[in-house]
PDB file of N, CA and C in Angstrom:
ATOM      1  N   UNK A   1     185.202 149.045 104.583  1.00 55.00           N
ATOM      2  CA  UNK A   1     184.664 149.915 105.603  1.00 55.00           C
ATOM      3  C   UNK A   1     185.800 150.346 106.522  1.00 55.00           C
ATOM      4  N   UNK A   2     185.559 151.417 107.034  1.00 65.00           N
ATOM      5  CA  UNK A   2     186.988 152.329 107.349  1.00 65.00           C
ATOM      6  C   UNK A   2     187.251 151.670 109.032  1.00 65.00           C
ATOM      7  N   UNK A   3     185.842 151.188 109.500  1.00 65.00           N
ATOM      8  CA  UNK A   3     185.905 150.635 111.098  1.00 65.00           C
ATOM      9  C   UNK A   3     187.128 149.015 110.696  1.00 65.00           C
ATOM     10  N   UNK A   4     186.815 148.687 109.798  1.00 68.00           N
ATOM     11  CA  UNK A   4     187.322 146.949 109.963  1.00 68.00           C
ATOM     12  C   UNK A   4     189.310 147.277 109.343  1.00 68.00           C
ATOM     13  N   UNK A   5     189.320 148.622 108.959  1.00 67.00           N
ATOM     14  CA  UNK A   5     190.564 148.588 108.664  1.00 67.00           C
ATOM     15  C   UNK A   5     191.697 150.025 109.533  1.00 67.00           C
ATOM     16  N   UNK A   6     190.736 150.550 110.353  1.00 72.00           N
ATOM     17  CA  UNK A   6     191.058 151.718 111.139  1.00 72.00           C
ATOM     18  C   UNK A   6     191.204 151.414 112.332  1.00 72.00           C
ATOM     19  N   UNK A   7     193.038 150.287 112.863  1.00 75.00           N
ATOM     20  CA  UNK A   7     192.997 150.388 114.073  1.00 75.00           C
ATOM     21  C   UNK A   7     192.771 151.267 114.874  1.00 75.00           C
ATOM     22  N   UNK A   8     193.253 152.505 114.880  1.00 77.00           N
ATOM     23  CA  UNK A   8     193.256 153.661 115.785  1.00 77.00           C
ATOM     24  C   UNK A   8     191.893 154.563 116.018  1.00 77.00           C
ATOM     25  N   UNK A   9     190.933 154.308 114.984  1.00 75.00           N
ATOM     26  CA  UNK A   9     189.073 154.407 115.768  1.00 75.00           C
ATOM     27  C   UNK A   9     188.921 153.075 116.284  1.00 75.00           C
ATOM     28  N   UNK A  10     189.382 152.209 116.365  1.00 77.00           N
ATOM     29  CA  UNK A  10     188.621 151.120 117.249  1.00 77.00           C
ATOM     30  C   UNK A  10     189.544 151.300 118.678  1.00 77.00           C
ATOM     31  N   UNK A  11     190.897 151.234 118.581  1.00 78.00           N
ATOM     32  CA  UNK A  11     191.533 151.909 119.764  1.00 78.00           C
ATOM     33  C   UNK A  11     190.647 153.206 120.547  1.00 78.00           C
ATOM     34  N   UNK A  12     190.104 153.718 120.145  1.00 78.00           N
ATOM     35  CA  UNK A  12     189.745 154.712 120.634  1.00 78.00           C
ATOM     36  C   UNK A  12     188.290 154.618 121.189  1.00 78.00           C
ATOM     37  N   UNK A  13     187.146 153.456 120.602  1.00 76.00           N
ATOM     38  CA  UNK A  13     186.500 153.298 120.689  1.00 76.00           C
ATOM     39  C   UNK A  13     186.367 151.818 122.111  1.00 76.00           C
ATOM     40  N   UNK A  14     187.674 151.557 122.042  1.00 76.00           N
ATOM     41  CA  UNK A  14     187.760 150.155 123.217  1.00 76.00           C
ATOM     42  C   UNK A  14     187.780 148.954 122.368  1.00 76.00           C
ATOM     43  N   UNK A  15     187.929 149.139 121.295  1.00 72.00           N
ATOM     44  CA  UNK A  15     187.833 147.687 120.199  1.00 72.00           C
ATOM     45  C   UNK A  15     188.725 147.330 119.364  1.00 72.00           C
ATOM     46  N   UNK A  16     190.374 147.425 120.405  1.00 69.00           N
ATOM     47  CA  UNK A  16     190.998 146.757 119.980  1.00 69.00           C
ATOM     48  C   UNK A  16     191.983 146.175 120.429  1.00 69.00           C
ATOM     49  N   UNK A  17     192.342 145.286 120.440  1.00 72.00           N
ATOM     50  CA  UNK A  17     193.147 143.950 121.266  1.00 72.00           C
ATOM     51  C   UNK A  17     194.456 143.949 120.230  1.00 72.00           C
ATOM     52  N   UNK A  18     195.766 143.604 120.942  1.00 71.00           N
ATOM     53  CA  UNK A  18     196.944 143.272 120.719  1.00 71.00           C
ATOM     54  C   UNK A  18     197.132 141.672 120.039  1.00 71.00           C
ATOM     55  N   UNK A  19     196.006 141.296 120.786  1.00 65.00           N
ATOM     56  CA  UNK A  19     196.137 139.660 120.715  1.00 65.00           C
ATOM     57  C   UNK A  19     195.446 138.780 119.754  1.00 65.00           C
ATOM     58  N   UNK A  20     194.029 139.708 119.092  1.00 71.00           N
ATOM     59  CA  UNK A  20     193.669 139.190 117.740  1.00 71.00           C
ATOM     60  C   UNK A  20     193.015 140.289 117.045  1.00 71.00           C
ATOM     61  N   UNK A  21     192.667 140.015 115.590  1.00 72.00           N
ATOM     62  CA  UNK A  21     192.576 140.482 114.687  1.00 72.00           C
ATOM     63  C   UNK A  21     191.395 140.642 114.281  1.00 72.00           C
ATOM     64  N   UNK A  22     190.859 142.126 114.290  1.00 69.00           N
ATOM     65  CA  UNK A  22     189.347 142.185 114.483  1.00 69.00           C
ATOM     66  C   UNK A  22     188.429 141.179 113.752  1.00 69.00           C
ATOM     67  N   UNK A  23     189.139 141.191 112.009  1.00 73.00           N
ATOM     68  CA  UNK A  23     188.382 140.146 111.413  1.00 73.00           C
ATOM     69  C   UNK A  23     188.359 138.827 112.224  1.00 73.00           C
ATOM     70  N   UNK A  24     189.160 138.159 112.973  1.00 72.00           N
ATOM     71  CA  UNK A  24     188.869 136.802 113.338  1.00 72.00           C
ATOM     72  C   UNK A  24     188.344 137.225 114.653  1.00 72.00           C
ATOM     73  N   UNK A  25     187.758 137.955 115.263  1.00 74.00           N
ATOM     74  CA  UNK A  25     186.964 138.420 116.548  1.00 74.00           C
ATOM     75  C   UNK A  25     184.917 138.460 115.992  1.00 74.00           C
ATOM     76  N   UNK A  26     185.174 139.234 114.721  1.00 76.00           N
ATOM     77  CA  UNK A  26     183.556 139.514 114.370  1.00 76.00           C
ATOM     78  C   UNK A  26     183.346 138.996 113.252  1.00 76.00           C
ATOM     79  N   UNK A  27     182.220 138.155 112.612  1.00 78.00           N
ATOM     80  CA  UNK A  27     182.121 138.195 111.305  1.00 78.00           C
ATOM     81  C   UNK A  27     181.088 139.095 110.880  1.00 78.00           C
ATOM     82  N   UNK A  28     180.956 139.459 109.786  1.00 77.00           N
ATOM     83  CA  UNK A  28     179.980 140.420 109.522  1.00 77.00           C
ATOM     84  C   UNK A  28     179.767 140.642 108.218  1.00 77.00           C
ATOM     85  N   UNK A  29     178.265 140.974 107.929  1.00 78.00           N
ATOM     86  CA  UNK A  29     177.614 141.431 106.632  1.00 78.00           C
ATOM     87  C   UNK A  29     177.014 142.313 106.715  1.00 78.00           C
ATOM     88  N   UNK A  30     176.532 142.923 105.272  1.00 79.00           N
ATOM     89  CA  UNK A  30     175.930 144.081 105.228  1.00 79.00           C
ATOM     90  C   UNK A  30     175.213 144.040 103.942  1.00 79.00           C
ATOM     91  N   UNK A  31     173.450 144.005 103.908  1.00 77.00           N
ATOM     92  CA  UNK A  31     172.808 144.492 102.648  1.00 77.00           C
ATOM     93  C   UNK A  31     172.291 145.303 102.355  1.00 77.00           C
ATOM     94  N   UNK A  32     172.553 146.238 101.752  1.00 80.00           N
ATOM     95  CA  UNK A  32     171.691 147.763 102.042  1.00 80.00           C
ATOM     96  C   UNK A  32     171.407 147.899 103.100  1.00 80.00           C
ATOM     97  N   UNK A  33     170.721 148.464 103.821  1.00 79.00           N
ATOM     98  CA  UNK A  33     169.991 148.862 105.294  1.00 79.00           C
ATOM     99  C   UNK A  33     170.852 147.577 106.376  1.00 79.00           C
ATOM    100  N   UNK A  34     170.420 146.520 106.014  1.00 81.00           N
ATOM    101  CA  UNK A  34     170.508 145.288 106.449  1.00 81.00           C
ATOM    102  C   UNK A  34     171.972 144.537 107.227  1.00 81.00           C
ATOM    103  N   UNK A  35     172.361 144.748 108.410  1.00 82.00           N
ATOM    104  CA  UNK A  35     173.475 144.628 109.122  1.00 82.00           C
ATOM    105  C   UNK A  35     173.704 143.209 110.261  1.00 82.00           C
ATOM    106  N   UNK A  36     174.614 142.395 109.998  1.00 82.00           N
ATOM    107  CA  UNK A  36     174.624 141.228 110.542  1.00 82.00           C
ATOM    108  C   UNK A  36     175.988 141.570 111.102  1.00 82.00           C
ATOM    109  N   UNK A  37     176.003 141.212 113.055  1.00 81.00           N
ATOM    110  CA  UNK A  37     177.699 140.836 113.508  1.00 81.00           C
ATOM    111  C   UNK A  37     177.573 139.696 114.482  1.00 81.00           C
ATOM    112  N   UNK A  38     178.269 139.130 114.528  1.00 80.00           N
ATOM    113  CA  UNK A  38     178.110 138.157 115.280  1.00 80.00           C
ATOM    114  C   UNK A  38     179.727 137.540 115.917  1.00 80.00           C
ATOM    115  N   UNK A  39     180.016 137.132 116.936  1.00 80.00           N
ATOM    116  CA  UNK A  39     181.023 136.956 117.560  1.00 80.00           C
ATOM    117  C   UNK A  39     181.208 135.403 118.643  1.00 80.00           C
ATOM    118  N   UNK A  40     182.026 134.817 119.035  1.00 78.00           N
ATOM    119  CA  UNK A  40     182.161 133.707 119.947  1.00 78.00           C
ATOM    120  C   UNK A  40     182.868 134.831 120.876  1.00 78.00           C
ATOM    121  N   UNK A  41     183.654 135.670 120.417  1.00 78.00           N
ATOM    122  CA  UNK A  41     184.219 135.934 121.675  1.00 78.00           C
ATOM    123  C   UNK A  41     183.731 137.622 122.596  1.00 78.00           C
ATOM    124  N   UNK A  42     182.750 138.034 121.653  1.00 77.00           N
ATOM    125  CA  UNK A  42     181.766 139.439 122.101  1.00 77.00           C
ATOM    126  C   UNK A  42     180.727 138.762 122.907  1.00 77.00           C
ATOM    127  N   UNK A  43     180.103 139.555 123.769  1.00 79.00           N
ATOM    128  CA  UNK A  43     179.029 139.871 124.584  1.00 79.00           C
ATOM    129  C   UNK A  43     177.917 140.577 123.196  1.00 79.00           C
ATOM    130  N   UNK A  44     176.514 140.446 123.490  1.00 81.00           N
ATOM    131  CA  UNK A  44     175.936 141.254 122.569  1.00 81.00           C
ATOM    132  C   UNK A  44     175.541 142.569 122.549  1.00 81.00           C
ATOM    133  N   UNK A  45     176.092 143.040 123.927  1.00 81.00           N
ATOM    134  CA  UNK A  45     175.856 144.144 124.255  1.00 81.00           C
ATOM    135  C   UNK A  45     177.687 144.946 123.419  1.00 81.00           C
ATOM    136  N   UNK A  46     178.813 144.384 123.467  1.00 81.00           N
ATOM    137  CA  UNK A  46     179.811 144.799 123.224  1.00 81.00           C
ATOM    138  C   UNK A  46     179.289 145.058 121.958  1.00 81.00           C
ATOM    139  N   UNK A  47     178.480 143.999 120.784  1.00 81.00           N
ATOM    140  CA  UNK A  47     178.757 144.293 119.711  1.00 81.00           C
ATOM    141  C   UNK A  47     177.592 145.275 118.895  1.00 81.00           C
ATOM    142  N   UNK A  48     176.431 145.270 119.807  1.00 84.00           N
ATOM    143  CA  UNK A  48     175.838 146.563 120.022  1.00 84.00           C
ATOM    144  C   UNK A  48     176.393 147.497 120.007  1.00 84.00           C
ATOM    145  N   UNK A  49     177.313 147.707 121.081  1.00 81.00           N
ATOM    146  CA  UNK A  49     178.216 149.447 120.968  1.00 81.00           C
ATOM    147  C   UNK A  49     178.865 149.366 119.622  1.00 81.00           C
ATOM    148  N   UNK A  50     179.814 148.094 119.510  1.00 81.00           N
ATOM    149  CA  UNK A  50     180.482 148.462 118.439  1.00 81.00           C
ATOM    150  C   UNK A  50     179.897 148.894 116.933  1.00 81.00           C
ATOM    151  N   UNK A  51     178.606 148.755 116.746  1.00 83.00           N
ATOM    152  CA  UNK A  51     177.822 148.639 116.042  1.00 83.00           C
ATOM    153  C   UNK A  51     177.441 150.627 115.788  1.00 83.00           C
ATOM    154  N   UNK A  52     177.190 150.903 116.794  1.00 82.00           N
ATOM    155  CA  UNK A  52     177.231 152.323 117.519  1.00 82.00           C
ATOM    156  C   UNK A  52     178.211 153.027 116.676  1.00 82.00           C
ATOM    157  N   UNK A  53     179.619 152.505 117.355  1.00 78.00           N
ATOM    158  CA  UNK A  53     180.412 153.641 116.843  1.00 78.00           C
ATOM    159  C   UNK A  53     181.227 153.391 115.600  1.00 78.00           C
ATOM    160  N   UNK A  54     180.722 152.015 114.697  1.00 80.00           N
ATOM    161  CA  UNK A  54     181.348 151.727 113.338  1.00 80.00           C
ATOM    162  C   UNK A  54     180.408 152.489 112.276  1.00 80.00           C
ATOM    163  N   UNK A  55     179.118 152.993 112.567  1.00 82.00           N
ATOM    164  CA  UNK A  55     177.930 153.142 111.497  1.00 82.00           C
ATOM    165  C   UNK A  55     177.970 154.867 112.086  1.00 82.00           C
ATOM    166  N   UNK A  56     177.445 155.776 111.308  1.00 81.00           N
ATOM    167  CA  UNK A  56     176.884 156.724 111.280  1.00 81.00           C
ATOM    168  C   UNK A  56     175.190 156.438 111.780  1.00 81.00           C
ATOM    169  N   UNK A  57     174.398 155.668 111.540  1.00 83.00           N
ATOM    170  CA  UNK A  57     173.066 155.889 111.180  1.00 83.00           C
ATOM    171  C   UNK A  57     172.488 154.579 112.232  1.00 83.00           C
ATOM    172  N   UNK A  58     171.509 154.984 112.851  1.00 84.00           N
ATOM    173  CA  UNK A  58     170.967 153.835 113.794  1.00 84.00           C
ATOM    174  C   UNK A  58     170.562 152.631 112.996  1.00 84.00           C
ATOM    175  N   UNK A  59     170.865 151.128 113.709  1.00 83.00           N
ATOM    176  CA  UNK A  59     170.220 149.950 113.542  1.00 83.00           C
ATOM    177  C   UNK A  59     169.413 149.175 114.480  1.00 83.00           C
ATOM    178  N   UNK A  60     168.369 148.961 114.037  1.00 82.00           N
ATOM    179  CA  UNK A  60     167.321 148.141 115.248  1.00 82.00           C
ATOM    180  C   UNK A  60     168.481 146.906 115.146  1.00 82.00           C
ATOM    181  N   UNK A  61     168.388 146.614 116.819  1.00 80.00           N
ATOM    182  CA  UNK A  61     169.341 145.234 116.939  1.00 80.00           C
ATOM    183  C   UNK A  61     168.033 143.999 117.466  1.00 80.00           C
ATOM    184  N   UNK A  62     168.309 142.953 117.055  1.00 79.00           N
ATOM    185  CA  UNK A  62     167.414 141.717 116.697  1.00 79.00           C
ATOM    186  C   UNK A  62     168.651 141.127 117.692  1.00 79.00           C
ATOM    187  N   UNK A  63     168.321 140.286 118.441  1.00 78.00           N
ATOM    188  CA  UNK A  63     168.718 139.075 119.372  1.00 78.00           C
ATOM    189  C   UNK A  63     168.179 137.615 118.908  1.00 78.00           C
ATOM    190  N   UNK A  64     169.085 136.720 119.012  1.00 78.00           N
ATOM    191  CA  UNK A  64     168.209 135.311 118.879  1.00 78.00           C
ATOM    192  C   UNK A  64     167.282 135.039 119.698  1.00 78.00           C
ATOM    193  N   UNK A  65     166.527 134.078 119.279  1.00 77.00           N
ATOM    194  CA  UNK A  65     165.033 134.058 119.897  1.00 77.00           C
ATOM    195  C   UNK A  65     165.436 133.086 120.959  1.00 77.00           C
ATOM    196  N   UNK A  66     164.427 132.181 121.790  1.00 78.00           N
ATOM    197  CA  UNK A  66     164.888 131.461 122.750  1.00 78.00           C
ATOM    198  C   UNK A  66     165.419 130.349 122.158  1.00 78.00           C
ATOM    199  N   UNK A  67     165.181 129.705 121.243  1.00 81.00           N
ATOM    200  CA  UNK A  67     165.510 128.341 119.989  1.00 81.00           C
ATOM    201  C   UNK A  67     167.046 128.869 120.003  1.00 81.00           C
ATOM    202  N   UNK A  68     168.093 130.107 120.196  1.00 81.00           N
ATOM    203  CA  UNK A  68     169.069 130.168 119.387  1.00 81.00           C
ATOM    204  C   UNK A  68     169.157 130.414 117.864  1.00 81.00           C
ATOM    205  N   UNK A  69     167.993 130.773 117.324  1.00 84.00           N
ATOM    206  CA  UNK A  69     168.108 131.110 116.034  1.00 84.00           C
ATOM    207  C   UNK A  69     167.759 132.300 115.876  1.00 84.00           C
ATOM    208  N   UNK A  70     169.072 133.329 115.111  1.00 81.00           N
ATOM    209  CA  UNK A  70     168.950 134.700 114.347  1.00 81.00           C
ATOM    210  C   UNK A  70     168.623 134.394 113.110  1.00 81.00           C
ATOM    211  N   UNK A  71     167.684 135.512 112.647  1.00 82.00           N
ATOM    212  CA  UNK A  71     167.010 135.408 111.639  1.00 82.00           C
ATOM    213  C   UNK A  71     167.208 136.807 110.858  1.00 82.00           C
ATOM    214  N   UNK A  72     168.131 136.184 109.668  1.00 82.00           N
ATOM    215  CA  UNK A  72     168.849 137.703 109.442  1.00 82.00           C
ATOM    216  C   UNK A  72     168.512 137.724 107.211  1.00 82.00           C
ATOM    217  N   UNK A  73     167.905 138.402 106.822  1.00 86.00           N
ATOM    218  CA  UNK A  73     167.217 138.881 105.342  1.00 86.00           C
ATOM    219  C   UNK A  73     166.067 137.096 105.213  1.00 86.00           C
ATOM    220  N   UNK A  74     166.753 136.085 104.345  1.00 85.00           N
ATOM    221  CA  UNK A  74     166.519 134.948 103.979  1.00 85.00           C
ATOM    222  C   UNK A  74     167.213 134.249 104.763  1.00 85.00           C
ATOM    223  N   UNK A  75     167.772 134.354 105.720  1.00 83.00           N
ATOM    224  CA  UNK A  75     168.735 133.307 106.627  1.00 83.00           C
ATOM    225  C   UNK A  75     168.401 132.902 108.039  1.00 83.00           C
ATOM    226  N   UNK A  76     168.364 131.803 108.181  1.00 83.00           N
ATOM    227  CA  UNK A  76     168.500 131.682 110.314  1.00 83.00           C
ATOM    228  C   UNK A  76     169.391 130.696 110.335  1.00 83.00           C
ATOM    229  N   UNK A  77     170.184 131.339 111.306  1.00 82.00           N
ATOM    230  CA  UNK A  77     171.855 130.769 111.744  1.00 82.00           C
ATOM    231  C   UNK A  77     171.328 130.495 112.723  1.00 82.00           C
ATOM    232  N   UNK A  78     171.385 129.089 113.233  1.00 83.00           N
ATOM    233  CA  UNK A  78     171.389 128.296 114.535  1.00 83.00           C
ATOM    234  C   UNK A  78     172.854 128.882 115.357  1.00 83.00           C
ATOM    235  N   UNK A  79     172.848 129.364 116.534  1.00 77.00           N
ATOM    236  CA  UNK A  79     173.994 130.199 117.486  1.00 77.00           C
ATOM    237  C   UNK A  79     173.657 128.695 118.210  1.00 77.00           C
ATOM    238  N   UNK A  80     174.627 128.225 119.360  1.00 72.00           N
ATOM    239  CA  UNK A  80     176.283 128.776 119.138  1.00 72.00           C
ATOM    240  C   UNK A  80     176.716 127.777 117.436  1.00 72.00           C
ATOM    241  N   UNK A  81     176.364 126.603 116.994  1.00 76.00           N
ATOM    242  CA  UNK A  81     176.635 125.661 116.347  1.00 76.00           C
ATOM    243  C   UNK A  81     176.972 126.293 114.468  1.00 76.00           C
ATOM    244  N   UNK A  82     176.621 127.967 114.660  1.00 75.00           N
ATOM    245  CA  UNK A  82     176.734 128.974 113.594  1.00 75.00           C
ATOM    246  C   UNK A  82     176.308 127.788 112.255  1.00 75.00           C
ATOM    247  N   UNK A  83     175.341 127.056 112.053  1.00 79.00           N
ATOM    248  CA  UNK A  83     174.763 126.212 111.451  1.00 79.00           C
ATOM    249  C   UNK A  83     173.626 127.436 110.571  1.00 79.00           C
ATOM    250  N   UNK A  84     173.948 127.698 108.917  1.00 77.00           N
ATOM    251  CA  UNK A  84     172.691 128.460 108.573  1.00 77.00           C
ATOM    252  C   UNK A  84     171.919 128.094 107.581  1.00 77.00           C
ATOM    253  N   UNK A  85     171.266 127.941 107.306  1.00 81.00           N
ATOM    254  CA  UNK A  85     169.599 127.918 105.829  1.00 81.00           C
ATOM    255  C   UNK A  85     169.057 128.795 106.026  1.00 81.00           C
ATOM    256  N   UNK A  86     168.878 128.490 104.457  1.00 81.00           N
ATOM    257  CA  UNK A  86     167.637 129.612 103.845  1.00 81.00           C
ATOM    258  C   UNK A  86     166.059 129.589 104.356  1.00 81.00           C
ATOM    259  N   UNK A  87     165.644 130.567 104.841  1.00 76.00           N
ATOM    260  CA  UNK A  87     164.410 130.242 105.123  1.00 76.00           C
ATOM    261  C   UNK A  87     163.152 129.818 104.010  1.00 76.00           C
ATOM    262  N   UNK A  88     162.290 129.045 104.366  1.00 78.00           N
ATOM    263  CA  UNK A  88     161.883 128.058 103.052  1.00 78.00           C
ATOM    264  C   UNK A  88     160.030 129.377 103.220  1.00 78.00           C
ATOM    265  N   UNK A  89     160.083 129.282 101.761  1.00 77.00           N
ATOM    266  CA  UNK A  89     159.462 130.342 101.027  1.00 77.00           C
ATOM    267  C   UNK A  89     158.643 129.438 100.136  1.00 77.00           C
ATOM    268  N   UNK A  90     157.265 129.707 100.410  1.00 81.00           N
ATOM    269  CA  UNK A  90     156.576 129.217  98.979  1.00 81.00           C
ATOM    270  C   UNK A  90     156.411 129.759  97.645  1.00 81.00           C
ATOM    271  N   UNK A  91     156.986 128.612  96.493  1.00 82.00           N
ATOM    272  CA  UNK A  91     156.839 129.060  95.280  1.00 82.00           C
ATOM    273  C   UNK A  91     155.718 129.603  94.539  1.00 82.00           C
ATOM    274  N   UNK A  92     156.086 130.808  94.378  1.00 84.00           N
ATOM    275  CA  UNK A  92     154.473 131.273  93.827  1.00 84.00           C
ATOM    276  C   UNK A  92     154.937 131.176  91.901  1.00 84.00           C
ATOM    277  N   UNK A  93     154.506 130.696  90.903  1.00 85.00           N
ATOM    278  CA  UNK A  93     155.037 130.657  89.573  1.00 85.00           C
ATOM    279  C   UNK A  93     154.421 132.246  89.028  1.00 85.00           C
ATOM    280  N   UNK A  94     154.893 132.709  88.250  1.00 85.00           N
ATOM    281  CA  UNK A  94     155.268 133.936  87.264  1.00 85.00           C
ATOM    282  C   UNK A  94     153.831 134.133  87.306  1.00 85.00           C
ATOM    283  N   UNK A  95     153.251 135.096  86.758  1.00 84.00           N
ATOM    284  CA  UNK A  95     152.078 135.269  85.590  1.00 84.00           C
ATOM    285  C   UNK A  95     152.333 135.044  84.728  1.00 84.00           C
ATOM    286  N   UNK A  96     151.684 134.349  83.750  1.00 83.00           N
ATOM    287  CA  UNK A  96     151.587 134.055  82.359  1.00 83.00           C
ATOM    288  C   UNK A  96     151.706 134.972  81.002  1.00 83.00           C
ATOM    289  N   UNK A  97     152.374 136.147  81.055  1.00 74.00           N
ATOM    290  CA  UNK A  97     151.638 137.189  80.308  1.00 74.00           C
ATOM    291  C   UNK A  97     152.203 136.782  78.809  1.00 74.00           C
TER     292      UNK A  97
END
């Protein structure tokens, strides 16, 4: 993605530091539609914007709940302890056909 390797749009955008390296500032995923960032050293409002001006196309932003847990496709990451599992799903077996 052209944001995680384009110092000079994140310069321009306010998102970028002399002193570290965006990858070790945000981690981040992406599944189809589906967009995860998360930071120790962002505000969630910073990574909101940044979110803004790395994507073309709007994303509903999800906050952790009061527990500290984001709940992101099949996953909830316990924040700050970034501790994650799969969320547990009951087995339904095949049809028989």
């Amino acid at each position: 993605h052209c944001w995680n390797f384009d110092q000079n749009r994140r310069q321009v955008a306010q998102f970028w530091w002399d002193d570290r390296l965006w990858s070790h500032s945000v981690a981040r995923g992406r599944y189809v539609d589906d967009l995860i960032w998360f930071s120790r050293s962002l505000c969630t409002g910073c990574l909101e914007e940044g979110v803004q001006h790395a994507y073309s196309v709007p994303f509903e932003v999800t906050v952790p709940g009061n527990n500290g847990v984001l709940t992101w496709l099949d996953f909830s990451i316990v924040l700050p302890s970034m501790r994650w599992t799969a969320k547990r799903k009951q087995f339904v077996p095949p049809m028989p056909w």
